[in-house]
Tab-separated table of C-alpha atoms and ligand atoms in Angstrom:
chain	number	residue	atom	x	y	z
A	1	MET	CA	0.115	-0.010	-0.162
A	2	MET	CA	1.211	3.535	-0.903
A	3	THR	CA	1.107	6.387	1.655
A	4	ASP	CA	-1.779	7.859	0.402
A	5	GLY	CA	-4.166	4.610	0.581
A	6	THR	CA	-3.661	4.165	-3.143
A	7	SER	CA	-2.463	0.495	-4.203
A	8	THR	CA	0.223	-0.218	-6.313
A	9	GLN	CA	0.447	-3.349	-8.813
A	10	ALA	CA	3.248	-5.092	-6.534
A	11	ASP	CA	0.396	-4.727	-3.850
A	12	ILE	CA	-2.659	-6.449	-6.060
A	13	ASP	CA	-0.437	-8.926	-7.098
A	14	ARG	CA	0.588	-10.010	-3.490
A	15	VAL	CA	-3.137	-9.806	-2.783
A	16	ASN	CA	-3.624	-12.545	-5.371
A	17	PHE	CA	-0.562	-14.346	-4.107
A	18	LEU	CA	-2.086	-14.955	-1.236
A	19	LEU	CA	-5.634	-16.020	-2.313
A	20	THR	CA	-4.406	-18.180	-4.226
A	21	LEU	CA	-2.327	-20.379	-2.427
A	22	ARG	CA	-5.599	-20.623	0.076
A	23	ARG	CA	-7.666	-21.211	-2.633
A	24	ARG	CA	-5.136	-23.904	-3.419
A	25	GLY	CA	-5.471	-25.346	-0.074
A	26	ILE	CA	-3.014	-23.777	2.253
A	27	SER	CA	-5.000	-23.043	4.960
A	28	ASP	CA	-2.191	-22.459	8.152
A	29	GLN	CA	-2.212	-19.145	9.095
A	30	ALA	CA	1.496	-18.936	10.360
A	31	VAL	CA	2.846	-20.127	6.651
A	32	LEU	CA	0.105	-18.189	4.887
A	33	ARG	CA	1.178	-14.986	6.997
A	34	ALA	CA	5.036	-16.105	6.723
A	35	MET	CA	4.548	-15.968	2.738
A	36	GLY	CA	3.647	-12.877	2.849
A	37	GLU	CA	6.213	-11.664	4.793
A	38	VAL	CA	8.639	-12.369	2.312
A	39	PRO	CA	8.850	-10.553	-1.057
A	40	ARG	CA	9.852	-12.725	-3.729
A	41	THR	CA	10.537	-9.867	-5.967
A	42	ALA	CA	14.128	-9.828	-3.841
A	43	PHE	CA	14.764	-13.375	-4.440
A	44	VAL	CA	14.319	-13.143	-7.957
A	45	SER	CA	16.894	-11.124	-10.962
A	46	ALA	CA	15.454	-7.707	-11.340
A	47	ASP	CA	14.083	-8.837	-15.324
A	48	LEU	CA	11.319	-11.307	-13.731
A	49	ALA	CA	10.295	-8.825	-10.815
A	50	THR	CA	7.087	-8.503	-12.416
A	51	SER	CA	6.602	-12.372	-12.659
A	52	ALA	CA	7.580	-12.935	-8.715
A	53	TYR	CA	4.358	-13.138	-7.773
A	54	ALA	CA	2.696	-15.888	-10.173
A	55	ASP	CA	2.060	-19.346	-8.786
A	56	GLN	CA	5.395	-20.311	-11.445
A	57	ALA	CA	8.910	-21.527	-10.900
A	58	LEU	CA	11.398	-19.451	-11.860
A	59	PRO	CA	15.000	-19.793	-13.187
A	60	ILE	CA	17.731	-18.760	-10.592
A	61	GLU	CA	21.497	-18.429	-11.389
A	62	CYS	CA	23.757	-21.810	-12.387
A	63	GLY	CA	20.895	-23.362	-14.108
A	64	GLN	CA	18.446	-23.774	-10.973
A	65	THR	CA	15.340	-22.366	-10.025
A	66	ILE	CA	13.534	-20.810	-7.257
A	67	SER	CA	10.665	-23.174	-6.679
A	68	GLN	CA	6.320	-22.608	-7.121
A	69	PRO	CA	5.277	-20.619	-3.983
A	70	TYR	CA	2.202	-22.770	-3.541
A	71	VAL	CA	5.441	-26.287	-3.406
A	72	VAL	CA	6.735	-23.512	-0.769
A	73	ALA	CA	3.939	-22.929	1.142
A	74	TYR	CA	2.792	-26.773	0.931
A	75	MET	CA	6.252	-28.293	2.049
A	76	THR	CA	6.293	-25.671	4.626
A	77	GLU	CA	2.876	-26.576	5.365
A	78	GLN	CA	3.561	-30.153	5.925
A	79	LEU	CA	6.552	-29.521	8.064
A	80	GLY	CA	4.941	-28.287	10.692
A	81	VAL	CA	7.666	-26.004	11.839
A	82	LYS	CA	7.541	-24.232	15.687
A	83	PRO	CA	8.943	-20.879	17.165
A	84	GLN	CA	11.501	-23.065	18.434
A	85	HIS	CA	12.575	-25.558	16.192
A	86	ARG	CA	15.708	-25.458	14.335
A	87	VAL	CA	15.938	-26.526	10.741
A	88	LEU	CA	18.248	-27.448	7.901
A	89	GLU	CA	17.588	-27.058	4.670
A	90	ILE	CA	19.221	-28.769	1.469
A	91	GLY	CA	19.077	-26.291	-1.289
A	92	THR	CA	19.610	-22.603	-0.767
A	93	GLY	CA	18.824	-21.688	-4.303
A	94	SER	CA	17.805	-17.679	-4.096
A	95	GLY	CA	17.203	-18.104	-0.369
A	96	TYR	CA	13.614	-18.261	-1.014
A	97	GLN	CA	12.107	-21.154	0.871
A	98	ALA	CA	14.968	-20.008	3.588
A	99	ALA	CA	13.335	-17.082	4.093
A	100	VAL	CA	10.044	-18.279	4.412
A	101	LEU	CA	10.669	-20.887	7.533
A	102	SER	CA	13.209	-17.906	8.868
A	103	LYS	CA	9.400	-16.510	9.838
A	104	LEU	CA	8.392	-19.752	10.898
A	105	ALA	CA	11.323	-20.821	13.045
A	106	ALA	CA	14.451	-19.998	15.825
A	107	GLU	CA	17.312	-20.957	13.485
A	108	VAL	CA	17.947	-22.081	9.387
A	109	VAL	CA	20.746	-23.181	8.170
A	110	SER	CA	21.005	-23.834	4.363
A	111	ILE	CA	23.092	-25.618	2.236
A	112	GLU	CA	24.050	-25.092	-1.346
A	113	ARG	CA	26.323	-27.130	-3.650
A	114	TYR	CA	26.995	-23.706	-5.957
A	115	ARG	CA	28.920	-20.576	-3.550
A	116	THR	CA	27.588	-17.807	-6.250
A	117	LEU	CA	24.113	-19.068	-5.067
A	118	ALA	CA	25.321	-19.500	-1.553
A	119	ASP	CA	26.584	-16.221	-1.448
A	120	GLN	CA	23.923	-14.419	-3.438
A	121	ALA	CA	21.396	-15.757	-1.207
A	122	ARG	CA	23.231	-14.541	2.486
A	123	ARG	CA	22.621	-11.030	0.289
A	124	ARG	CA	19.456	-11.336	-0.231
A	125	LEU	CA	18.504	-12.866	3.599
A	126	ASN	CA	20.528	-9.958	4.711
A	127	ALA	CA	18.585	-7.693	2.689
A	128	ALA	CA	15.002	-8.932	3.645
A	129	GLY	CA	16.381	-8.925	7.347
A	130	CYS	CA	16.346	-12.635	8.092
A	131	GLY	CA	18.918	-12.772	10.427
A	132	ASN	CA	17.923	-16.067	12.129
A	133	VAL	CA	19.384	-18.280	8.705
A	134	GLU	CA	23.073	-19.730	7.814
A	135	VAL	CA	24.026	-20.400	4.385
A	136	ILE	CA	26.546	-22.782	4.341
A	137	VAL	CA	28.137	-24.240	0.760
A	138	GLY	CA	28.346	-27.842	1.126
A	139	ASP	CA	26.683	-31.309	-0.218
A	140	GLY	CA	23.907	-31.724	1.218
A	141	PHE	CA	23.732	-35.481	1.201
A	142	GLU	CA	26.286	-34.810	4.320
A	143	GLY	CA	23.804	-32.600	6.067
A	144	CYS	CA	25.652	-30.835	8.776
A	145	PRO	CA	26.700	-33.517	11.309
A	146	ASP	CA	28.642	-29.809	13.744
A	147	ARG	CA	25.134	-28.380	13.730
A	148	ALA	CA	22.944	-31.676	14.257
A	149	PRO	CA	20.162	-33.053	15.829
A	150	PHE	CA	17.355	-30.470	13.409
A	151	ASP	CA	13.928	-30.441	14.596
A	152	ARG	CA	12.769	-30.041	11.002
A	153	ILE	CA	15.114	-30.849	7.668
A	154	ILE	CA	13.921	-29.806	3.857
A	155	VAL	CA	15.123	-30.709	0.942
A	156	THR	CA	14.932	-28.948	-1.968
A	157	ALA	CA	16.399	-30.926	-5.109
A	158	ALA	CA	15.149	-34.783	-5.656
A	159	ALA	CA	17.335	-37.606	-4.354
A	160	GLU	CA	16.494	-41.243	-5.434
A	161	GLU	CA	16.211	-42.317	-1.880
A	162	VAL	CA	16.216	-40.703	1.106
A	163	PRO	CA	19.955	-39.150	2.321
A	164	ALA	CA	21.293	-41.783	5.263
A	165	ALA	CA	23.032	-38.794	7.121
A	166	LEU	CA	19.896	-35.968	6.616
A	167	ALA	CA	17.642	-38.929	8.464
A	168	ASP	CA	20.436	-39.543	11.612
A	169	GLN	CA	20.746	-36.279	11.688
A	170	LEU	CA	17.219	-35.829	11.958
A	171	ALA	CA	16.013	-35.453	16.071
A	172	ASP	CA	13.696	-37.697	17.420
A	173	GLY	CA	10.264	-36.927	16.897
A	174	GLY	CA	11.099	-34.562	14.197
A	175	VAL	CA	9.660	-35.016	10.188
A	176	MET	CA	12.266	-34.337	7.100
A	177	ILE	CA	10.191	-33.280	4.250
A	178	LEU	CA	11.959	-34.381	1.087
A	179	PRO	CA	11.391	-35.152	-3.209
A	180	LEU	CA	12.408	-38.533	-4.434
A	181	GLY	CA	12.346	-40.053	-7.528
A	182	PRO	CA	14.474	-40.247	-10.619
A	183	GLN	CA	15.767	-37.037	-12.625
A	184	ASN	CA	13.656	-37.304	-15.555
A	185	GLY	CA	11.160	-39.493	-13.895
A	186	PRO	CA	7.620	-39.095	-11.958
A	187	GLN	CA	9.024	-37.134	-8.390
A	188	HIS	CA	6.815	-37.082	-5.492
A	189	LEU	CA	7.257	-35.628	-1.923
A	190	VAL	CA	7.598	-37.921	0.719
A	191	ARG	CA	7.553	-36.513	4.933
A	192	ILE	CA	9.651	-39.091	6.948
A	193	THR	CA	8.367	-38.971	10.927
A	194	LYS	CA	11.343	-40.383	12.973
A	195	SER	CA	10.637	-42.045	16.161
A	196	GLN	CA	12.028	-44.302	18.954
A	197	THR	CA	10.589	-47.852	19.666
A	198	PRO	CA	11.563	-50.936	22.105
A	199	GLU	CA	12.721	-51.941	18.473
A	200	GLY	CA	15.444	-49.508	17.893
A	201	THR	CA	14.635	-45.796	15.736
A	202	ARG	CA	12.149	-45.790	13.422
A	203	LEU	CA	11.282	-43.789	10.083
A	204	ALA	CA	7.897	-43.556	9.057
A	205	GLU	CA	7.255	-42.587	5.529
A	206	ASP	CA	3.850	-40.502	3.786
A	207	ARG	CA	4.048	-40.412	0.132
A	208	LEU	CA	2.121	-36.699	-0.019
A	209	ILE	CA	1.614	-35.494	-3.792
A	210	PRO	CA	3.320	-35.453	-7.236
A	211	VAL	CA	6.164	-32.796	-7.704
A	212	ARG	CA	8.953	-31.837	-10.411
A	213	PHE	CA	12.451	-30.327	-8.764
A	214	VAL	CA	16.055	-30.056	-10.269
A	215	PRO	CA	17.944	-32.959	-9.098
A	216	MET	CA	19.673	-33.136	-6.124
A	217	LEU	CA	23.538	-33.739	-7.316
A	218	ARG	CA	27.290	-35.126	-4.959
A	219	GLY	CA	29.098	-32.336	-4.251
A	220	LYS	CA	29.850	-28.952	-4.153
A	221	ALA	CA	30.092	-27.761	-7.473
A	222	ARG	CA	32.917	-27.237	-9.157
A	223	GLU	CA	31.974	-24.308	-11.290
A	224	LEU	CA	31.515	-21.609	-9.262
B	301	LIG	N1	14.166	-23.591	-1.775
B	301	LIG	C1	15.239	-23.569	-3.580
B	301	LIG	C2	15.538	-23.927	-4.123
B	301	LIG	C3	16.534	-24.808	-5.228
B	301	LIG	S1	16.118	-25.201	-6.710
B	301	LIG	C4	14.654	-21.961	-3.463
B	301	LIG	O1	13.560	-21.004	-2.299
B	301	LIG	O2	15.419	-21.336	-3.966
B	301	LIG	C5	17.410	-26.359	-5.456
B	301	LIG	C6	18.898	-26.358	-5.428
B	301	LIG	O3	19.534	-27.560	-4.586
B	301	LIG	C7	19.789	-25.834	-6.754
B	301	LIG	O4	19.933	-24.661	-5.648
B	301	LIG	C8	20.846	-26.636	-6.685
B	301	LIG	O5	22.331	-26.338	-6.032
B	301	LIG	C9	20.979	-27.127	-5.040
B	301	LIG	N2	21.337	-28.444	-4.593
B	301	LIG	C10	21.398	-29.723	-5.369
B	301	LIG	N3	22.185	-30.767	-4.857
B	301	LIG	C11	22.747	-30.627	-3.573
B	301	LIG	C12	23.560	-30.744	-2.590
B	301	LIG	N4	23.628	-32.233	-2.737
B	301	LIG	N5	23.903	-30.155	-1.845
B	301	LIG	C13	23.189	-28.922	-1.394
B	301	LIG	N6	22.564	-27.797	-2.293
B	301	LIG	C14	22.342	-28.745	-3.639
């Protein structure tokens, strides 16, 4: 809203953006509030700013993508983040998902294999006032053992199976959401819930919606 009370196109786009998320079934008020607070325009390049509130994935540097807002909202809702939680994200990309999580959690650690993306995301997160996010360059398949355990883990690149290190770094009672499936085949989101039983650690797996993510690749990126 402008100070004179008139609405700009950007205000209208943001209202429509939240209405679209509600219509598609996102109902968690805290998630909708977080999605409303984070300016998606600040996480895409200037030439894409006018498309920032469209419900679509957009290209970012290094041949990667910022996920579709509905998928960001859906994964965040399914993750069930509480204010005291420490969250691990694999695949920082633009930093947008990390920014949304930062509004809901105590602390977010986000790992990206491209230094270029990590540096840019760090700048964007600082500019957006998300002081509780730490972006680390590394291989998400290894997670972040120094900072484990995490109450919640979210993976935003598709692996063929649940990375063992991430399951290890999930706290008891913790939840992990990740896309599983081949690079060019059907992928779906999976929710893993970790618990301790008399027989040992149990990882319960629920299959959620079909999705399309860039692949989770091993190692730090050799290019920038
Ligand atoms: N959450 C991001 C979506 C980024 S797309 C956003 O909100 O914009 C997925 C990202 O995962 C890409 O940037 C890709 O480089 C990164 N990625 C892929 N494999 C990875 C790995 N093993 N470790 C860390 N990051 C990885």
